[in-house]
Amino acid sequence: MKTSYLTYKKPFSISSFFLRWEWILVGLIIIASLVLTFLSPHFLDAVNLFDMTFNFMERGFLTLTMMFLIISGSMDFSIASIAALSSAILGKVYLATGSIWIGLLAGLLTGLVAGVVNGLIVTRFNIPAFVATLGTLALYRGIAWIILENIAITNLPQEFTFFGQGYIPGTIIPIPLVFYLILLIPCALILHRSTFGRYTFAIGGNKEVCRYSGIKINRILLTIFIASGLMAALAGAFMSARFASIRADIATGMELDVVIAVVLGGVSINGGVGTLPGVVLSLFLLGIVRFGMNLINIPAQQQIIVTGLLLIVSVYIPQVINRLTIRKTI
Amino acid sequence: MFRKILLTSIAVIACLSIVVGCAPQAAPAAAPAATTAPAAAPAKKTYTIAIIHQQEGNPYFAVEQPGVEDAAKELGDTVIFKGPASMDVNAQVELVDSLIAQKVDAIGLDALDPDALVPVAQKAMKAGIKVFSWDSSLAPAGRLVHFDAASPEDVGRTEVQMMAKMINYEGQIAILSAGSTNLNSNLWNKWSEEELKDPKYSKMTLVKTVYGDDDYQKGYNLTQALLKEFPNLKGIIGPTTVGIATASKYIKDAGLVGKVFTSGLGLPSEMKEYIKLGICKEMALWSPIDQGYGTVYIAHGLLTGEITPKAGETLNAGRLGKLPVVDTGSGNLVIYQGKPMIFDQSNIDKWAAIF
């Protein structure tokens, strides 16, 4: 079934088109929006809806590279720790040099190096990615703690915090949202229109077949890990800008939110299957549901239940769809 | 084909019920927190006040709720009392954002991070919302005033005084604190260390401060590790309700009753057993019920203009009496709830039944 993604194109049929996971996500977003509009007078408000995105754009950045990782059958649990570590370096270099942009550069470099380390551990030592990155999750966070101890770096310059808190001048469009939308373009082209993207799916679909076909698996995986590290550093920088402060414990636990968003987006946790639109839709679905539940003051514990149920459903429904479409082709 | 349509509709209905399902549940759950104005006072303006705590399900914040509701009833305000599911800064920021969207009148924030919440608090103030912090302070730039339970100096010094009495001013002690970035407990610990500089404590040494992140399992393991590292340890100060309870539990489980003692800030209902066993002879706390009660009065005072706030003004805080606004230096405005209250064998039964 998995390898068929590469070689076999299903004949078009209306029912299987509308059974696609993306349409179900669109449906869920519409349903959630209708329910929330009904329950809260403040939901259908352009300012509120745009402002809401501030809270999940860093997660959005991270879903993009996490999508490549999971599709290739890999994983990176250390992203939140990389975000913290690179922010710590960003802050320290800023304090030392007085230039936030040199700090930002140092932060991004840190993310790059962290990604290289992750990638090399996984590809050279053949350690499963989730084990390796669980290790670096602790390692990177630990270094961040050593660098910053219990101190917070505050008083970041306004031209920097603008990127986390600001709007496009004269509009209500948040800057982080703009960056996210721009990032979507190369991600879509690479994943769905390039050989690199094809290989990413292929590696997740069947690694052995790829190896015998002469695909340079390690080089592709290493590239994805480096991109993941860089993206984590970028997310960390945006978060520092949004909070106007840097602390060693930022983004703790965010990796799970990111994995949840990617899996809910229809990316198979077994690798080889997934689409960018699905991941984008699930990010907004989760964001809307979360914002809406806060808006109607649902207690936080009940919110977790909803996220959990959404996740289980997202794993279960594609199976149902698969079963249906298989019956059709037989 | 029919089967397919059937299954699709089942799937969609299942998803729908998840989204909708939470709404009716939420109404009764949110109802106790939201107290609407009594019809008896139609002429008075009612305000919507949000009091944000640090964690849902945390017993400390659960006992604040009756106080919050009492004050809401007395003042005729609508109060939203809630917090994030875990002690996650990002989730607390999201909560504040949703309150700005709801256009509440005032927000009282028990800040999980003194700095990271400043931008969103400033955004709220820009939207015309009165923002203050309570319990764990927000940096002064992000709030109008801070409502503190007792002065950090009183808390830190009292903790050491209680411990010294228990161990006869002699021996090694350790601190099992909350999260390492928790502003409150760090400040209390600083004052504890200050108190220890007094010559009368010359035979007492603070060997280590560890951070249990207010997690029961972590605190338990850290206590075990502490006693391994320092076998002669005489006492553990827990400047957090979780810290003192987990340390006491480990001492009881390890059969060290009478050898190692605890003191600090504890919740009476959680600590009753250990106070009766003599593991903790004395502990302190303020009344969380009154703390919750006070937050609503502060919000109301800020909204009516009773406090602008400026140092020297006083707030009429209902049953808490008149509370002065104090400037602790460089424009940091604080209102104190009062001195810490001491709990021991003589009064624990009474208070354990309450919270």
XYZ file of C-alpha atoms in Angstrom:
685
model
C 0.000 0.000 0.000
C 2.769 2.378 0.929
C 4.979 1.863 -2.087
C 1.965 2.279 -4.316
C 2.152 5.970 -3.487
C 5.177 6.221 -5.707
C 4.236 4.000 -8.549
C 0.494 3.791 -8.684
C -1.984 6.579 -9.162
C -5.513 5.818 -8.092
C -8.196 6.419 -10.718
C -10.153 9.551 -9.886
C -13.490 9.059 -8.237
C -15.664 11.652 -6.569
C -16.196 9.611 -3.429
C -12.521 8.982 -2.776
C -11.744 12.637 -3.526
C -14.128 13.789 -0.829
C -13.001 11.039 1.504
C -9.539 12.588 1.542
C -8.354 13.507 5.003
C -7.865 17.152 4.036
C -11.563 17.533 3.299
C -12.445 16.015 6.617
C -10.164 18.589 8.260
C -11.841 21.373 6.299
C -15.184 20.026 7.489
C -13.975 19.927 11.077
C -12.731 23.513 10.862
C -16.105 24.630 9.513
C -18.000 22.713 12.194
C -15.742 24.025 14.961
C -16.108 27.590 13.676
C -19.892 27.321 13.472
C -20.152 25.896 16.971
C -17.806 28.538 18.381
C -19.599 31.383 16.595
C -22.784 30.120 18.176
C -21.224 29.844 21.642
C -19.192 33.053 21.778
C -19.912 36.509 20.361
C -16.167 37.193 20.304
C -15.136 34.317 18.033
C -16.098 35.687 14.619
C -14.008 38.823 14.934
C -11.220 39.465 12.448
C -8.908 41.024 15.026
C -9.361 38.107 17.420
C -8.919 35.501 14.698
C -5.695 37.065 13.443
C -4.391 37.638 16.970
C -5.063 34.020 17.841
C -2.383 32.917 15.378
C 0.369 34.542 17.470
C -0.005 31.655 19.886
C 0.655 28.795 17.504
C 2.930 30.139 14.771
C 6.107 28.821 16.412
C 4.407 25.442 16.526
C 3.477 26.023 12.889
C 7.112 26.547 11.871
C 8.075 23.360 13.630
C 5.310 21.290 12.013
C 6.829 22.011 8.596
C 10.132 20.278 9.268
C 8.493 17.696 11.540
C 6.325 16.775 8.556
C 9.429 15.972 6.476
C 10.889 14.003 9.384
C 7.841 11.841 10.008
C 7.165 11.265 6.310
C 10.739 10.005 5.977
C 10.014 7.610 8.848
C 12.152 9.607 11.252
C 11.549 11.787 14.322
C 13.082 14.707 16.169
C 12.030 15.074 19.794
C 14.777 17.595 20.511
C 13.240 20.547 18.619
C 11.910 22.328 21.704
C 15.273 21.922 23.414
C 17.059 23.252 20.314
C 14.707 26.248 20.398
C 15.691 26.879 24.017
C 19.411 26.340 23.446
C 19.612 28.533 20.366
C 17.599 31.250 22.121
C 20.001 31.058 25.040
C 22.945 31.538 22.672
C 21.071 34.300 20.859
C 20.564 36.109 24.152
C 24.105 35.622 25.416
C 25.679 36.768 22.147
C 23.343 39.755 22.121
C 24.482 40.712 25.620
C 28.133 40.252 24.647
C 28.066 42.084 21.318
C 25.173 44.485 21.791
C 23.781 43.496 18.395
C 20.613 41.447 18.308
C 21.239 40.503 14.669
C 24.636 38.961 15.439
C 22.820 37.193 18.276
C 20.175 35.926 15.872
C 22.847 34.660 13.504
C 24.570 32.851 16.370
C 21.238 31.365 17.417
C 20.509 30.065 13.928
C 24.028 28.642 13.694
C 23.436 26.857 16.992
C 20.282 25.308 15.584
C 22.185 24.239 12.497
C 24.923 22.577 14.552
C 22.363 20.885 16.798
C 20.659 19.551 13.678
C 23.947 18.272 12.272
C 24.660 16.472 15.554
C 21.191 14.875 15.554
C 21.546 13.864 11.926
C 25.005 12.380 12.366
C 23.984 10.366 15.431
C 21.047 8.924 13.525
C 22.766 8.253 10.190
C 26.311 7.323 11.231
C 25.665 5.348 14.400
C 22.381 3.869 13.211
C 20.597 4.794 16.413
C 16.812 5.027 15.985
C 15.893 8.685 15.625
C 13.407 8.790 18.468
C 15.976 7.377 20.905
C 18.797 9.613 19.662
C 16.699 12.771 19.802
C 15.255 11.882 23.214
C 18.889 11.891 24.283
C 19.658 15.228 22.667
C 16.362 16.585 24.054
C 17.905 16.279 27.499
C 21.383 17.252 26.323
C 20.438 20.506 24.576
C 18.073 21.572 27.340
C 20.805 20.823 29.871
C 23.285 23.040 28.017
C 20.673 25.791 27.847
C 20.302 25.572 31.638
C 24.081 25.726 32.091
C 24.316 28.800 29.866
C 21.446 30.747 31.419
C 21.090 29.122 34.861
C 18.000 30.636 36.417
C 18.468 33.995 34.789
C 16.119 35.476 32.246
C 17.504 37.738 29.544
C 15.093 40.620 29.145
C 15.062 44.070 27.547
C 15.418 42.705 24.040
C 15.379 45.570 21.525
C 12.084 46.584 20.007
C 13.199 46.002 16.419
C 13.595 42.342 17.421
C 10.475 41.850 19.579
C 8.508 43.382 16.700
C 8.936 40.092 14.826
C 7.154 38.193 17.587
C 4.552 40.755 18.595
C 4.135 43.126 15.677
C 1.765 43.499 12.767
C 2.328 44.461 9.168
C 2.115 48.240 9.522
C -1.404 49.522 9.055
C -3.026 46.086 9.123
C -4.082 43.482 11.678
C -1.904 40.769 10.102
C 0.647 39.408 12.582
C 4.262 39.216 11.398
C 4.780 35.566 12.470
C 1.793 34.524 10.342
C 3.372 36.200 7.311
C 6.629 34.332 7.884
C 4.725 31.066 8.210
C 2.857 31.647 4.950
C 6.112 32.492 3.148
C 7.755 29.337 4.517
C 4.896 27.235 3.137
C 5.927 27.924 -0.457
C 9.383 26.282 -0.473
C 8.083 23.485 1.761
C 5.240 22.708 -0.654
C 7.551 22.786 -3.677
C 10.190 20.602 -2.061
C 7.793 18.041 -0.633
C 5.387 17.671 -3.530
C 7.292 18.825 -6.615
C 10.945 17.822 -6.238
C 12.982 14.631 -6.319
C 14.049 15.387 -2.764
C 10.388 15.227 -1.753
C 9.822 12.007 -3.704
C 12.817 10.438 -1.980
C 11.520 11.632 1.398
C 8.288 9.736 0.825
C 10.186 6.753 -0.558
C 12.497 6.466 2.439
C 9.517 6.523 4.777
C 7.690 4.028 2.599
C 10.388 1.431 2.309
C 13.930 2.147 3.362
C 15.379 -1.132 2.096
C 14.008 -0.699 -1.398
C 15.450 2.829 -1.434
C 18.832 1.567 -0.317
C 18.934 -1.002 -3.124
C 17.726 1.626 -5.587
C 20.801 3.715 -4.869
C 19.016 6.602 -3.123
C 21.449 8.355 -0.793
C 19.279 7.853 2.269
C 21.740 9.225 4.801
C 22.358 12.408 2.878
C 18.623 13.098 2.660
C 18.006 12.317 6.331
C 20.935 14.482 7.392
C 19.562 17.374 5.331
C 16.144 17.024 6.964
C 17.658 16.973 10.455
C 19.688 20.108 9.697
C 16.552 21.830 8.408
C 14.749 20.750 11.559
C 17.491 22.222 13.753
C 17.458 25.493 11.828
C 13.680 25.713 11.982
C 13.771 25.063 15.728
C 16.238 27.923 16.140
C 13.945 30.164 14.088
C 10.942 29.160 16.212
C 12.999 29.859 19.332
C 13.897 33.315 18.048
C 10.253 34.132 17.305
C 9.245 32.900 20.726
C 11.939 35.008 22.415
C 10.663 37.987 20.468
C 7.050 37.259 21.422
C 7.876 36.852 25.129
C 10.443 39.705 24.977
C 12.556 37.501 27.216
C 14.705 34.389 27.047
C 14.763 31.666 29.628
C 16.180 28.136 29.609
C 12.770 26.534 30.061
C 10.989 28.058 27.052
C 8.987 25.767 24.780
C 9.194 22.846 27.207
C 6.996 20.022 25.919
C 6.281 21.752 22.631
C 7.634 18.811 20.603
C 4.562 16.765 21.494
C 2.167 19.515 20.381
C 4.047 19.576 17.085
C 3.902 15.815 16.586
C 0.181 15.853 17.407
C -0.451 18.577 14.814
C 1.503 16.689 12.136
C -0.214 13.360 12.807
C -3.635 15.004 12.928
C -2.685 16.489 9.558
C -2.814 13.002 8.090
C 0.900 12.238 8.102
C 1.287 8.554 8.880
C 3.380 7.985 11.972
C 4.777 4.934 10.117
C 6.191 7.187 7.412
C 5.645 7.457 3.678
C 2.269 9.202 3.720
C 1.245 12.823 4.181
C 0.531 16.160 2.553
C 1.409 19.761 3.341
C -2.207 21.034 3.091
C -3.211 18.447 5.682
C -0.558 19.660 8.103
C -1.511 23.310 7.576
C -5.205 22.555 8.089
C -4.599 20.574 11.248
C -2.458 23.371 12.699
C -5.317 25.816 12.212
C -7.927 23.325 13.382
C -6.028 22.766 16.639
C -5.413 26.498 17.001
C -9.068 27.379 16.448
C -10.337 24.681 18.783
C -7.872 25.692 21.484
C -8.582 29.399 21.154
C -12.307 28.775 21.020
C -12.287 26.586 24.093
C -10.403 29.299 25.979
C -12.861 31.851 24.693
C -15.851 30.016 26.137
C -13.825 29.301 29.280
C -13.734 25.531 29.129
C -11.509 24.268 31.969
C -8.066 23.248 30.791
C -8.401 19.600 31.754
C -11.393 19.148 29.488
C -9.452 20.791 26.679
C -6.807 18.087 26.899
C -9.513 15.461 26.472
C -10.640 17.107 23.243
C -7.085 17.197 21.852
C -6.614 13.552 22.807
C -9.845 12.494 21.137
C -8.985 14.450 17.994
C -5.667 12.618 17.834
C -7.210 9.178 18.211
C -9.817 10.008 15.590
C -7.107 11.272 13.260
C -5.310 7.958 13.445
C -8.483 5.904 13.171
C -10.367 7.611 10.330
C -7.597 7.250 7.719
C -7.686 3.513 8.440
C -11.393 3.461 7.734
C -10.832 5.404 4.530
C -8.055 3.040 3.520
C -10.242 0.027 4.079
C -12.947 1.605 1.943
C -10.691 2.527 -0.951
C -8.957 -0.848 -0.909
C -12.310 -2.586 -1.214
C -12.998 -0.369 -4.205
C -9.782 -1.223 -6.058
C -10.262 -4.937 -5.423
C -21.695 2.952 -2.174
C -24.393 3.215 0.476
C -22.027 1.665 2.990
C -19.411 4.268 2.112
C -21.749 7.182 2.623
C -22.922 5.656 5.871
C -19.376 5.277 7.187
C -18.396 8.770 6.125
C -21.350 10.288 7.860
C -20.582 8.266 10.998
C -17.025 9.579 10.930
C -18.131 13.179 10.478
C -20.759 12.871 13.195
C -18.133 11.409 15.517
C -15.869 14.396 14.910
C -18.750 16.781 15.314
C -19.744 15.282 18.614
C -16.204 15.742 19.916
C -16.245 19.429 19.186
C -19.800 19.939 20.351
C -19.554 17.439 23.157
C -17.287 19.624 25.200
C -19.601 22.607 25.135
C -22.541 21.328 27.186
C -20.071 19.764 29.639
C -18.374 23.064 30.002
C -21.422 24.977 31.062
C -21.922 23.301 34.449
C -18.175 23.087 35.036
C -17.674 26.758 34.413
C -20.799 27.745 36.282
C -19.386 27.578 39.831
C -16.534 29.816 38.785
C -18.715 32.380 37.130
C -20.940 34.123 39.602
C -23.359 36.521 38.053
C -24.548 39.675 39.684
C -27.517 39.350 41.994
C -30.645 40.973 40.631
C -30.942 43.001 43.825
C -28.411 45.602 42.711
C -29.459 46.687 39.236
C -28.167 50.248 39.484
C -24.544 49.239 40.209
C -22.155 48.635 37.349
C -20.974 45.049 37.212
C -17.565 44.104 35.962
C -16.186 40.976 34.364
C -13.026 40.011 36.206
C -10.675 37.190 35.230
C -8.490 35.656 37.916
C -5.867 33.425 36.308
C -4.032 30.885 38.445
C -1.120 28.603 37.615
C -2.585 25.135 37.214
C -5.972 23.433 37.047
C -6.338 20.562 39.464
C -3.718 21.933 41.850
C -5.293 21.709 45.339
C -3.893 25.086 46.334
C -5.813 26.893 43.636
C -8.928 24.804 44.160
C -9.220 26.173 47.713
C -8.930 29.740 46.436
C -12.176 29.349 44.564
C -14.657 29.766 47.484
C -12.906 33.023 48.405
C -13.111 34.248 44.824
C -16.813 33.399 44.715
C -17.536 35.071 48.062
C -15.987 38.315 46.908
C -17.737 38.123 43.540
C -21.068 37.733 45.323
C -20.380 40.623 47.688
C -19.319 42.957 44.889
C -21.788 41.726 42.309
C -19.112 41.080 39.701
C -18.802 38.252 37.217
C -15.606 36.328 37.840
C -13.804 33.874 35.578
C -11.384 31.771 37.646
C -9.147 29.425 35.679
C -5.615 28.376 34.791
C -3.661 26.253 32.305
C -3.688 22.441 32.470
C 0.004 22.304 33.313
C 2.453 24.953 34.450
C 3.102 25.978 30.869
C 3.951 29.630 30.216
C 2.746 29.447 26.633
C -0.646 28.121 27.712
C -0.989 30.943 30.233
C -0.190 33.486 27.519
C -2.921 31.907 25.378
C -5.372 32.253 28.251
C -4.629 35.955 28.609
C -4.991 36.411 24.859
C -8.416 34.788 24.934
C -9.422 37.093 27.799
C -8.398 40.129 25.771
C -10.563 38.768 22.967
C -13.453 38.362 25.431
C -12.973 42.016 26.454
C -12.981 41.387 30.200
C -12.568 44.432 32.472
C -9.717 43.257 34.687
C -7.194 40.400 34.785
C -5.434 39.140 37.910
C -2.503 36.971 36.953
C -0.598 34.435 39.042
C 2.354 34.652 36.652
C 4.197 31.469 35.680
C 7.057 33.616 34.427
C 7.749 37.167 35.586
C 8.984 38.337 32.158
C 7.463 36.197 29.419
C 3.938 37.299 30.283
C 4.796 41.008 30.229
C 4.152 41.563 26.484
C 0.702 39.978 26.589
C -0.116 41.814 29.833
C 0.895 45.087 28.207
C -1.276 44.226 25.231
C -4.179 43.721 27.644
C -3.530 47.074 29.321
C -3.383 48.743 25.924
C -6.829 47.278 25.258
C -8.065 49.074 28.371
C -7.981 46.094 30.731
C -6.732 46.609 34.311
C -3.965 44.060 34.901
C -2.462 43.114 38.244
C -0.551 40.087 39.471
C -1.065 38.002 42.590
C 0.850 35.177 44.320
C 3.754 34.940 41.816
C 4.625 38.408 40.683
C 4.811 39.766 37.161
C 7.567 42.289 36.389
C 6.292 45.792 37.286
C 6.211 46.809 33.601
C 3.387 44.326 33.005
C 1.006 45.195 35.840
C -0.458 47.973 37.922
C 0.024 46.361 41.332
C 0.971 43.018 42.870
C -1.069 41.238 45.542
C 1.258 39.255 47.769
C 0.201 36.844 50.479
C 2.769 37.851 53.067
C 5.974 39.785 52.656
C 8.744 37.500 51.356
C 10.862 38.511 54.311
C 8.242 37.308 56.817
C 7.807 34.005 54.985
C 11.512 33.233 54.549
C 12.412 34.122 58.119
C 9.427 32.298 59.660
C 10.355 29.099 57.821
C 13.829 29.082 59.363
C 12.530 30.026 62.816
C 10.074 27.118 62.794
C 12.748 24.684 61.619
C 15.278 25.891 64.214
C 12.837 25.231 67.058
C 12.252 21.686 65.791
C 15.937 20.719 65.559
C 17.174 22.759 68.565
C 19.238 25.152 66.456
C 21.626 22.409 65.396
C 22.300 20.320 62.291
C 22.187 20.234 58.505
C 19.102 21.433 56.652
C 18.075 21.491 53.003
C 15.404 23.254 50.954
C 13.051 21.409 48.598
C 11.802 24.321 46.509
C 9.335 24.704 43.622
C 10.512 25.308 40.033
C 13.916 26.941 39.818
C 12.453 29.971 38.025
C 9.619 30.458 40.494
C 10.031 34.027 41.648
C 8.155 33.645 44.927
C 9.929 30.623 46.324
C 13.322 31.938 45.208
C 12.673 35.146 47.107
C 11.537 33.269 50.222
C 14.650 31.089 50.043
C 16.800 34.207 49.842
C 15.228 35.524 53.058
C 15.631 32.110 54.687
C 19.344 32.299 53.913
C 19.377 35.837 55.289
C 17.775 34.660 58.542
C 20.357 31.871 58.828
C 23.134 34.482 58.987
C 21.980 35.375 62.508
C 24.598 34.038 65.015
C 21.958 32.053 66.880
C 21.874 29.686 63.885
C 25.657 29.194 63.849
C 25.265 25.440 64.347
C 22.777 25.117 61.493
C 24.007 24.777 57.911
C 21.991 24.902 54.716
C 23.651 22.145 52.672
C 21.616 22.223 49.475
C 18.602 23.707 47.698
C 16.885 21.402 45.215
C 14.002 22.158 42.859
C 11.066 19.745 42.724
C 9.001 21.725 40.183
C 5.917 21.162 42.366
C 5.785 17.600 41.093
C 4.933 14.935 43.672
C 7.054 12.145 42.203
C 10.012 14.410 41.532
C 9.897 15.863 45.020
C 9.765 12.386 46.531
C 12.795 11.236 44.524
C 14.718 14.393 45.337
C 14.095 13.876 49.070
C 15.426 10.349 48.758
C 18.516 11.638 46.939
C 19.029 14.387 49.526
C 19.014 11.912 52.396
C 21.449 9.648 50.547
C 23.818 12.514 49.902
C 23.510 13.932 53.429
C 22.784 11.041 55.823
C 22.960 13.438 58.798
C 20.344 15.784 57.400
C 18.076 17.000 60.200
C 15.516 19.053 58.420
C 13.943 19.893 55.066
C 12.229 23.209 54.414
C 9.551 23.067 51.745
C 8.634 26.609 50.695
C 5.833 25.121 48.587
C 2.860 22.967 49.535
C 3.998 20.163 47.249
C 7.604 20.268 48.518
C 6.776 19.979 52.199
C 4.196 17.238 51.601
C 6.449 15.051 49.456
C 9.409 15.431 51.815
C 7.172 14.486 54.764
C 5.787 11.487 52.898
C 9.261 10.183 52.122
C 10.349 10.615 55.752
C 7.338 8.620 56.874
C 7.826 5.875 54.252
C 11.553 5.557 55.037
C 10.866 5.239 58.780
C 12.800 8.396 59.626
C 10.097 9.888 61.868
C 11.770 11.703 64.760
C 15.118 11.858 62.921
C 14.324 14.216 60.063
C 11.838 17.093 60.310
C 10.035 19.269 57.825
C 8.755 22.801 57.878
C 7.723 25.378 55.348
C 4.495 26.308 53.639
C 1.947 23.499 53.707
C -1.677 22.846 52.926
C -3.357 21.787 56.233
C -5.422 18.954 54.718
C -2.347 17.486 53.017
C -0.116 17.927 56.057
C -2.482 16.880 58.864
C -1.124 13.319 58.972
C 2.506 14.468 59.150
C 1.812 17.132 61.751
C 0.112 14.493 63.904
C 3.085 12.126 63.431
C 5.458 14.871 64.537
C 7.373 14.946 61.241
C 6.347 18.565 60.897
C 5.707 20.282 64.200
C 4.979 23.684 62.759
C 4.287 25.049 59.316
C 3.009 28.295 57.938
C 0.624 29.472 55.272
C -1.778 32.264 54.663
C -5.379 31.550 54.024
C -5.698 30.799 50.297
C -9.416 31.431 50.625
C -8.680 34.994 51.719
C -6.084 35.333 48.979
C -8.655 34.440 46.328
C -11.101 36.774 48.053
C -8.598 39.642 48.005
C -7.809 39.309 44.291
C -11.395 40.128 43.346
C -11.453 43.139 45.679
C -8.248 44.457 44.125
C -9.668 44.062 40.621
C -12.845 45.828 41.684
C -10.880 48.600 43.427
C -8.826 49.187 40.279
C -11.979 49.368 38.159
C -13.888 51.775 40.396
C -10.782 53.932 40.817
C -10.607 53.340 44.566
C -6.922 52.574 43.965
C -5.266 54.203 40.963
C -2.894 52.631 42.273
C -0.437 54.833 44.151
C 1.643 54.191 47.244
C -0.214 55.317 50.365
C -3.697 54.581 49.054
C -5.769 52.027 50.924
C -8.145 49.454 49.540
C -11.247 48.506 51.429
C -10.995 44.733 51.008
C -14.187 43.510 52.646
C -13.504 41.046 55.454
C -9.715 41.472 55.015
C -10.040 45.025 56.270
C -8.161 48.001 54.880
C -5.059 47.045 52.896
C -2.435 49.685 52.120
C -0.665 49.985 48.770
C 3.071 49.771 49.494
C 5.966 50.881 47.306
C 8.766 48.357 47.846
C 11.204 50.464 45.819
C 11.485 51.877 42.308
C 7.755 52.039 41.808
C 7.075 48.367 42.526
C 3.604 48.578 44.053
C 2.493 45.742 46.311
C -0.519 45.017 48.512
C 0.100 42.469 51.289
C -2.587 40.135 52.545
C -1.051 39.886 56.034
C 1.381 37.886 58.196
C 1.759 34.142 57.610
C -0.475 31.967 59.752
C 1.134 29.160 61.831
C -0.355 25.662 61.901
C 0.546 23.026 64.532
C -1.069 20.140 66.408
C -3.346 22.532 68.280
C -5.204 23.910 65.256
C -4.558 21.519 62.393
C -7.804 19.559 62.762
C -9.882 22.672 62.404
C -8.039 23.993 59.334
C -7.588 20.619 57.626
C -11.356 20.385 57.403
C -11.479 23.724 55.599
C -8.635 23.446 53.091
